Short mmCIF file of C-alpha atoms in Angstrom, two decimals:
data_model
loop_
_atom_site.label_atom_id
_atom_site.label_comp_id
_atom_site.label_asym_id
_atom_site.label_seq_id
_atom_site.Cartn_x
_atom_site.Cartn_y
_atom_site.Cartn_z
CA UNK A 61 -83.86 160.44 -16.27
CA UNK A 62 -86.66 162.71 -15.24
CA UNK A 63 -85.39 166.28 -14.97
CA UNK A 64 -88.72 167.49 -13.59
CA UNK A 65 -88.73 165.40 -10.45
CA UNK A 66 -90.31 168.21 -8.39
CA UNK A 67 -92.97 169.23 -10.89
CA UNK A 68 -96.49 167.82 -11.25
CA UNK A 69 -99.37 168.86 -13.48
CA UNK A 70 -100.77 171.56 -11.19
CA UNK A 71 -98.09 172.16 -8.56
CA UNK A 72 -94.39 172.02 -7.94
CA UNK A 73 -92.47 171.24 -4.77
CA UNK A 74 -89.94 173.84 -3.63
CA UNK A 75 -87.52 174.38 -0.76
CA UNK A 76 -88.73 175.34 2.72
CA UNK A 77 -88.62 179.06 3.59
CA UNK A 78 -88.99 179.66 7.33
CA UNK A 79 -90.13 183.27 7.14
CA UNK A 80 -92.81 182.55 4.56
CA UNK A 81 -93.88 179.40 6.43
CA UNK A 82 -94.17 181.34 9.69
CA UNK A 83 -96.50 183.90 8.13
CA UNK A 84 -98.48 181.28 6.22
CA UNK A 85 -99.01 178.85 9.12
CA UNK A 86 -99.88 181.68 11.48
CA UNK A 87 -102.69 182.64 9.13
CA UNK A 88 -103.74 179.08 8.09
CA UNK A 89 -103.98 177.98 11.74
CA UNK A 90 -106.70 180.56 12.40
CA UNK A 91 -108.95 178.22 10.46
CA UNK A 92 -109.36 175.54 13.14
CA UNK A 93 -110.70 173.07 10.57
CA UNK A 94 -107.29 173.03 8.83
CA UNK A 95 -105.60 172.15 12.09
CA UNK A 96 -108.14 169.53 13.15
CA UNK A 97 -107.83 167.77 9.80
CA UNK A 98 -104.03 167.95 10.01
CA UNK A 99 -103.07 166.48 13.37
CA UNK A 100 -104.24 165.28 16.75
CA UNK A 101 -102.96 168.11 18.93
CA UNK A 102 -105.30 170.76 20.34
CA UNK A 103 -105.25 173.64 17.80
CA UNK A 104 -103.12 176.56 19.01
CA UNK A 105 -102.64 180.07 17.66
CA UNK A 106 -98.95 180.96 17.40
CA UNK A 107 -97.32 184.10 16.07
CA UNK A 108 -95.53 184.11 12.70
CA UNK A 109 -92.29 184.83 14.58
CA UNK A 110 -92.60 181.78 16.82
CA UNK A 111 -93.48 179.43 13.97
CA UNK A 112 -90.60 180.81 11.89
CA UNK A 113 -88.18 180.01 14.71
CA UNK A 114 -89.37 176.36 14.77
CA UNK A 115 -88.84 175.99 11.03
CA UNK A 116 -85.37 177.56 11.31
CA UNK A 117 -84.45 175.08 14.00
CA UNK A 118 -86.04 172.31 11.95
CA UNK A 119 -83.94 173.10 8.87
CA UNK A 120 -80.75 173.23 10.94
CA UNK A 121 -81.52 169.84 12.38
CA UNK A 122 -82.72 168.41 9.08
CA UNK A 123 -81.28 164.96 8.77
CA UNK A 124 -81.52 162.02 6.49
CA UNK A 125 -84.79 160.98 8.02
CA UNK A 126 -86.97 163.81 6.72
CA UNK A 127 -87.53 165.46 3.33
CA UNK A 128 -89.82 168.47 3.40
CA UNK A 129 -91.16 170.74 0.67
CA UNK A 130 -93.46 173.65 0.01
CA UNK A 131 -96.33 173.18 -2.44
CA UNK A 132 -96.69 176.00 -4.97
CA UNK A 133 -99.16 176.28 -7.85
CA UNK A 134 -97.65 176.11 -11.33
CA UNK A 135 -100.07 178.79 -12.46
CA UNK A 136 -98.95 181.62 -10.17
CA UNK A 137 -96.25 180.23 -7.82
CA UNK A 138 -98.59 180.79 -4.87
CA UNK A 139 -97.70 178.87 -1.65
CA UNK A 140 -100.74 176.70 -0.83
CA UNK A 141 -99.33 174.08 1.54
CA UNK A 142 -96.55 171.70 2.49
CA UNK A 143 -95.67 168.04 1.99
CA UNK A 144 -92.91 165.82 3.30
CA UNK A 145 -91.57 162.38 4.06
CA UNK A 146 -90.79 161.83 7.72
CA UNK A 147 -89.43 159.03 9.88
CA UNK A 148 -87.61 157.35 7.01
CA UNK A 149 -86.57 153.90 8.23
CA UNK A 150 -83.63 153.31 5.95
CA UNK A 151 -82.95 149.71 6.89
CA UNK A 152 -86.54 148.75 6.01
CA UNK A 153 -87.24 151.32 3.26
CA UNK A 154 -90.43 152.67 4.88
CA UNK A 155 -91.41 156.32 5.40
CA UNK A 156 -94.44 158.35 6.49
CA UNK A 157 -95.85 160.99 4.20
CA UNK A 158 -97.64 164.08 5.53
CA UNK A 159 -99.42 166.79 3.56
CA UNK A 160 -101.42 169.91 4.37
CA UNK A 161 -103.12 172.39 2.04
CA UNK A 162 -103.36 175.44 4.28
CA UNK A 163 -105.15 177.77 1.93
CA UNK A 164 -108.76 176.56 2.15
CA UNK A 165 -109.63 178.24 -1.17
CA UNK A 166 -107.37 175.61 -2.72
CA UNK A 167 -109.17 172.60 -1.22
CA UNK A 168 -110.92 170.16 -3.55
CA UNK A 169 -109.11 171.28 -6.68
CA UNK A 170 -106.71 168.39 -7.18
CA UNK A 171 -103.60 170.19 -5.87
CA UNK A 172 -103.08 167.75 -2.98
CA UNK A 173 -103.45 164.66 -5.16
CA UNK A 174 -100.99 166.12 -7.66
CA UNK A 175 -98.46 166.97 -4.92
CA UNK A 176 -98.85 163.43 -3.53
CA UNK A 177 -98.08 161.90 -6.94
CA UNK A 178 -94.95 164.05 -7.13
CA UNK A 179 -93.69 163.01 -3.71
CA UNK A 180 -94.45 159.32 -4.35
CA UNK A 181 -92.26 159.56 -7.44
CA UNK A 182 -89.57 161.24 -5.33
CA UNK A 183 -89.82 158.58 -2.62
CA UNK A 184 -89.70 155.60 -4.97
CA UNK A 185 -87.40 156.84 -7.73
CA UNK A 186 -84.98 159.09 -5.83
CA UNK A 187 -84.97 157.73 -2.25
CA UNK A 188 -85.61 154.16 -3.47
CA UNK A 189 -88.11 153.44 -0.71
CA UNK A 190 -89.95 150.11 -0.53
CA UNK A 191 -93.21 151.55 0.81
CA UNK A 192 -94.84 154.77 1.97
CA UNK A 193 -97.30 155.01 4.83
CA UNK A 194 -99.86 157.58 5.96
CA UNK A 195 -102.47 158.06 8.66
CA UNK A 196 -105.64 160.12 8.20
CA UNK A 197 -108.65 160.81 10.44
CA UNK A 198 -111.82 159.01 9.33
CA UNK A 199 -113.71 162.33 9.25
CA UNK A 200 -111.43 163.63 6.49
CA UNK A 201 -113.28 162.04 3.55
CA UNK A 202 -111.78 164.45 1.01
CA UNK A 203 -108.23 163.42 1.95
CA UNK A 204 -109.03 159.69 1.95
CA UNK A 205 -110.45 160.00 -1.59
CA UNK A 206 -107.34 161.87 -2.69
CA UNK A 207 -105.01 159.20 -1.25
CA UNK A 208 -107.02 156.41 -2.91
CA UNK A 209 -106.70 158.27 -6.23
CA UNK A 210 -102.93 158.56 -5.71
CA UNK A 211 -102.75 154.77 -5.31
CA UNK A 212 -102.82 154.10 -1.55
CA UNK A 213 -104.45 150.93 -0.16
CA UNK A 214 -106.32 150.79 3.18
CA UNK A 215 -104.29 148.85 5.76
CA UNK A 216 -106.42 149.20 8.88
CA UNK A 217 -107.90 151.57 11.48
CA UNK A 218 -106.65 152.61 14.89
CA UNK A 219 -110.04 152.61 16.59
CA UNK A 220 -111.38 155.68 18.41
CA UNK A 221 -107.94 157.28 18.69
CA UNK A 222 -109.16 160.88 18.35
CA UNK A 223 -111.56 162.53 20.82
CA UNK A 224 -113.12 165.71 19.44
CA UNK A 225 -116.48 167.43 19.76
CA UNK A 226 -117.65 164.72 22.13
CA UNK A 227 -117.12 161.77 19.85
CA UNK A 228 -114.30 159.43 19.02
CA UNK A 229 -112.84 159.07 15.53
CA UNK A 230 -110.60 156.40 14.01
CA UNK A 231 -107.22 156.96 12.38
CA UNK A 232 -107.24 155.23 8.99
CA UNK A 233 -103.86 153.86 7.91
CA UNK A 234 -102.98 153.52 4.23
CA UNK A 235 -99.89 152.35 2.41
CA UNK A 236 -98.47 151.96 -1.06
CA UNK A 237 -95.75 149.47 -2.00
CA UNK A 238 -93.02 150.10 -4.51
CA UNK A 239 -94.34 147.40 -6.86
CA UNK A 240 -97.87 148.87 -6.70
CA UNK A 241 -96.52 152.30 -7.58
CA UNK A 242 -94.65 150.82 -10.57
CA UNK A 243 -97.81 149.15 -11.90
CA UNK A 244 -99.77 152.38 -11.45
CA UNK A 245 -97.11 154.41 -13.21
CA UNK A 246 -96.85 152.10 -16.20
CA UNK A 247 -100.64 152.28 -16.61
CA UNK A 248 -100.49 156.07 -16.54
CA UNK A 249 -97.68 156.09 -19.10
CA UNK A 250 -99.75 153.90 -21.44
CA UNK A 251 -102.85 156.14 -21.18
CA UNK B 1399 -112.62 150.66 45.34
CA UNK B 1400 -109.47 148.68 45.54
CA UNK B 1401 -107.04 151.34 46.75
CA UNK B 1402 -105.18 148.80 48.82
CA UNK B 1403 -104.63 146.41 45.92
CA UNK B 1404 -100.97 146.88 44.88
CA UNK B 1405 -100.36 148.48 41.47
CA UNK B 1406 -96.77 147.32 41.18
CA UNK B 1407 -96.81 143.75 42.51
CA UNK B 1408 -97.93 140.53 40.79
CA UNK B 1409 -97.59 136.85 41.75
CA UNK B 1410 -93.92 136.37 40.78
CA UNK B 1411 -92.73 139.73 39.49
CA UNK B 1412 -92.99 143.39 40.38
CA UNK B 1413 -92.59 146.75 38.68
CA UNK B 1414 -89.74 148.72 40.19
CA UNK B 1415 -87.53 151.76 39.63
CA UNK B 1416 -84.27 151.81 37.69
CA UNK B 1417 -81.16 150.95 39.71
CA UNK B 1418 -78.55 153.23 38.11
CA UNK B 1419 -75.69 151.31 39.72
CA UNK B 1420 -76.53 147.70 38.95
CA UNK B 1421 -78.97 147.46 36.01
CA UNK B 1422 -76.71 148.60 33.16
CA UNK B 1423 -74.34 145.60 33.37
CA UNK B 1424 -77.25 143.18 33.12
CA UNK B 1425 -79.05 144.99 30.31
CA UNK B 1426 -75.78 145.35 28.36
CA UNK B 1427 -75.61 141.53 28.27
CA UNK B 1428 -79.17 141.34 26.88
CA UNK B 1429 -78.30 143.78 24.08
CA UNK B 1430 -75.59 141.46 22.80
CA UNK B 1431 -78.34 139.00 21.89
CA UNK B 1432 -79.44 140.23 18.43
CA UNK B 1433 -82.66 138.22 18.61
CA UNK B 1434 -83.81 140.18 21.67
CA UNK B 1435 -83.12 143.50 19.91
CA UNK B 1436 -84.86 142.45 16.70
CA UNK B 1437 -87.95 141.19 18.49
CA UNK B 1438 -88.24 144.55 20.28
CA UNK B 1439 -87.24 147.19 17.79
CA UNK B 1440 -87.20 148.18 14.13
CA UNK B 1441 -83.90 150.00 14.56
CA UNK B 1442 -80.82 148.19 13.24
CA UNK B 1443 -79.67 145.83 16.01
CA UNK B 1444 -76.71 147.34 17.88
CA UNK B 1445 -75.21 146.19 21.20
CA UNK B 1446 -74.99 148.76 24.02
CA UNK B 1447 -72.26 149.11 26.62
CA UNK B 1448 -73.08 149.53 30.30
CA UNK B 1449 -71.82 153.12 30.07
CA UNK B 1450 -74.19 153.89 27.17
CA UNK B 1451 -77.09 152.35 29.05
CA UNK B 1452 -76.35 154.41 32.16
CA UNK B 1453 -76.66 157.54 30.04
CA UNK B 1454 -79.87 156.16 28.57
CA UNK B 1455 -81.34 155.63 32.04
CA UNK B 1456 -80.57 159.29 32.86
CA UNK B 1457 -82.35 160.33 29.68
CA UNK B 1458 -85.37 158.12 30.39
CA UNK B 1459 -85.88 159.63 33.83
CA UNK B 1460 -85.33 163.14 32.45
CA UNK B 1461 -87.95 162.57 29.75
CA UNK B 1462 -90.39 161.04 32.19
CA UNK B 1463 -89.94 164.02 34.50
CA UNK B 1464 -90.14 166.76 31.87
CA UNK B 1465 -92.30 165.52 29.00
CA UNK B 1466 -94.96 163.77 31.08
CA UNK B 1467 -95.74 161.34 28.28
CA UNK B 1468 -93.70 158.35 29.47
CA UNK B 1469 -93.97 155.86 32.34
CA UNK B 1470 -90.99 153.53 32.50
CA UNK B 1471 -90.55 150.58 34.85
CA UNK B 1472 -88.02 147.87 35.41
CA UNK B 1473 -89.40 144.36 35.93
CA UNK B 1474 -87.91 142.37 38.82
CA UNK B 1475 -88.43 139.02 40.53
CA UNK B 1476 -90.38 139.46 43.74
CA UNK B 1477 -88.29 136.86 45.55
CA UNK B 1478 -84.86 138.50 45.20
CA UNK B 1479 -85.39 141.76 43.27
CA UNK B 1480 -83.36 140.39 40.35
CA UNK B 1481 -83.75 142.48 37.14
CA UNK B 1482 -85.50 140.48 34.39
CA UNK B 1483 -86.88 143.11 32.01
CA UNK B 1484 -88.50 146.46 31.40
CA UNK B 1485 -91.99 147.76 30.67
CA UNK B 1486 -93.16 151.14 29.50
CA UNK B 1487 -96.16 153.23 28.54
CA UNK B 1488 -94.92 155.79 26.02
CA UNK B 1489 -96.02 158.44 23.52
CA UNK B 1490 -98.98 159.21 25.76
CA UNK B 1491 -101.21 161.81 24.21
CA UNK B 1492 -103.35 163.29 26.96
CA UNK B 1493 -105.97 165.17 24.94
CA UNK B 1494 -107.04 161.98 23.17
CA UNK B 1495 -106.10 159.73 26.10
CA UNK B 1496 -104.10 157.29 24.01
CA UNK B 1497 -100.69 155.71 24.43
CA UNK B 1498 -98.35 152.91 23.42
CA UNK B 1499 -97.23 149.90 25.44
CA UNK B 1500 -94.09 147.77 25.25
CA UNK B 1501 -92.29 145.25 27.43
CA UNK B 1502 -89.25 143.03 27.17
CA UNK B 1503 -87.94 140.08 29.19
CA UNK B 1504 -84.17 140.15 28.60
CA UNK B 1505 -82.83 136.67 29.32
CA UNK B 1506 -84.31 133.81 27.23
CA UNK B 1507 -84.28 131.65 30.40
CA UNK B 1508 -86.76 134.04 32.02
CA UNK B 1509 -89.22 133.73 29.12
CA UNK B 1510 -92.13 131.24 28.97
CA UNK B 1511 -92.76 131.50 32.73
CA UNK B 1512 -95.71 133.89 32.47
CA UNK B 1513 -93.68 136.89 33.67
CA UNK B 1514 -94.61 138.88 30.54
CA UNK B 1515 -98.29 138.14 31.07
CA UNK B 1516 -98.08 139.29 34.70
CA UNK B 1517 -96.18 142.42 33.66
CA UNK B 1518 -98.71 143.31 30.99
CA UNK B 1519 -101.60 142.87 33.44
CA UNK B 1520 -99.98 145.37 35.83
CA UNK B 1521 -99.28 147.81 33.00
CA UNK B 1522 -102.87 147.68 31.75
CA UNK B 1523 -104.29 148.32 35.19
CA UNK B 1524 -101.90 151.25 35.61
CA UNK B 1525 -102.80 152.67 32.18
CA UNK B 1526 -106.57 152.32 32.48
CA UNK B 1527 -107.29 152.65 36.19
CA UNK B 1528 -104.56 155.06 37.27
CA UNK B 1529 -103.72 157.17 34.20
CA UNK B 1530 -107.30 156.88 32.90
CA UNK B 1531 -106.15 156.34 29.35
CA UNK B 1532 -108.81 155.39 26.83
CA UNK B 1533 -106.79 153.24 24.46
CA UNK B 1534 -103.42 151.52 24.07
CA UNK B 1535 -101.49 150.44 21.00
CA UNK B 1536 -98.80 147.77 20.75
CA UNK B 1537 -96.63 147.65 17.61
CA UNK B 1538 -95.38 144.13 16.88
CA UNK B 1539 -93.43 142.67 13.94
CA UNK B 1540 -95.09 139.72 12.22
CA UNK B 1541 -92.02 137.59 13.09
CA UNK B 1542 -92.70 137.91 16.85
CA UNK B 1543 -95.60 135.44 17.37
CA UNK B 1544 -94.90 135.21 21.13
CA UNK B 1545 -95.65 138.93 21.56
CA UNK B 1546 -98.66 138.76 19.23
CA UNK B 1547 -100.06 135.95 21.41
CA UNK B 1548 -99.22 137.76 24.67
CA UNK B 1549 -101.12 140.91 23.65
CA UNK B 1550 -104.00 138.98 22.04
CA UNK B 1551 -104.46 136.97 25.24
CA UNK B 1552 -104.76 140.26 27.14
CA UNK B 1553 -107.58 141.37 24.84
CA UNK B 1554 -105.74 143.38 22.17
CA UNK B 1555 -107.08 143.06 18.61
CA UNK B 1556 -105.30 143.60 15.31
CA UNK B 1557 -106.08 147.07 13.94
CA UNK B 1558 -103.51 147.88 11.26
CA UNK B 1559 -101.24 145.68 9.18
CA UNK B 1560 -98.48 147.66 7.48
CA UNK B 1561 -97.75 145.35 4.59
CA UNK B 1562 -94.09 144.43 4.06
CA UNK B 1563 -92.92 147.29 6.28
CA UNK B 1564 -89.91 145.37 7.60
CA UNK B 1565 -86.94 143.93 5.79
CA UNK B 1566 -84.94 141.39 7.74
CA UNK B 1567 -82.93 138.34 6.74
CA UNK B 1568 -83.65 138.95 3.09
CA UNK B 1569 -87.42 138.95 3.25
CA UNK B 1570 -90.19 141.40 3.96
CA UNK B 1571 -92.51 141.16 6.95
CA UNK B 1572 -95.67 143.00 8.02
CA UNK B 1573 -95.75 145.31 11.01
CA UNK B 1574 -98.91 144.87 13.09
CA UNK B 1575 -100.64 147.44 15.31
CA UNK B 1576 -102.76 145.90 18.06
CA UNK B 1577 -105.22 148.01 20.06
CA UNK B 1578 -107.20 147.71 23.31
CA UNK B 1579 -109.96 150.11 24.41
CA UNK B 1580 -110.85 150.93 28.01
CA UNK B 1581 -114.36 149.45 27.69
CA UNK B 1582 -112.98 146.21 26.25
CA UNK B 1583 -110.59 145.92 29.17
CA UNK B 1584 -113.42 146.70 31.63
CA UNK B 1585 -115.57 143.96 30.11
CA UNK B 1586 -112.78 141.42 30.52
CA UNK B 1587 -112.19 142.46 34.15
CA UNK B 1588 -115.91 142.03 34.91
CA UNK B 1589 -116.08 138.59 33.28
CA UNK B 1590 -112.96 137.33 35.07
CA UNK B 1591 -114.29 138.27 38.47
#
């Protein structure tokens, strides 16, 4: 049994806190690049209060189809982002993973990859999923590299799905199967 | 310009509104055919009563009215207005001009007559020429070759293959995303003229 299911090498995953998330997102969103890497909606600037109310509603309605966490650094417990599994299809054992590192000072330092390894372990060894899926914009090279490092395989591209700054970008889809994660994990254990 | 060319009428079938009185009884029968449900949806197959479907119709029209990201049609025979299926454009995302497309022909006896092909042609014209969408996605399980062929024939190409994403009848199947872009559809229209 692994008693440190929520802990990686650089970060740990903790429970959602609406008030903190409201303040953090309200400030992260002012960096439009964060938002345009994260999702396909036009970036908006919302108050901490409004965002907090969404997270409160979200937690109330939390059901067995989503598992969401904060990402905090092991070094100083600082909140740097969020990660979660959404749209869990229990009958098929598939789920979508989403991650965002809001604090841009923390980009490119391995925190995201570490958090992804932690949630893959959670998905496969606690939720017993068969596979985990993600979508990422083709202009987010840093994220794609991180997902490849965490063990994801490219599964295709939804062509020209995003229209921004006058050009069209693809959504790259990646997936990792349970058996692939097991192989990867055994290799890491042997290292 | 082809303003006078009907958007909702094909050779044998037409797109039509929901009939809240009569449709639910017919669709309830279709949902007791597990094969129909499993070809259409990833959700665990579950029959629906006419009463449940009536509520669902209310919800569909409410969503279409309020969210503005759904266009739902019933499919009927032109000759006698008999309900044979449904068709919808859904999850439309206006800023990127993308959406999803799905259709179902409920009674197995109404399949293999080209009604699906006619329905899809109407839907594509509506999506590209009326809504001005840029791209459409269809999500099809690997075990539904009839749908894969239907969408491929209309110009859709395979874009994503989610390996082993489905578990049915004791084995795992891929889930396939097919996509069609506005310019690809335009090119096909021009060459068929």
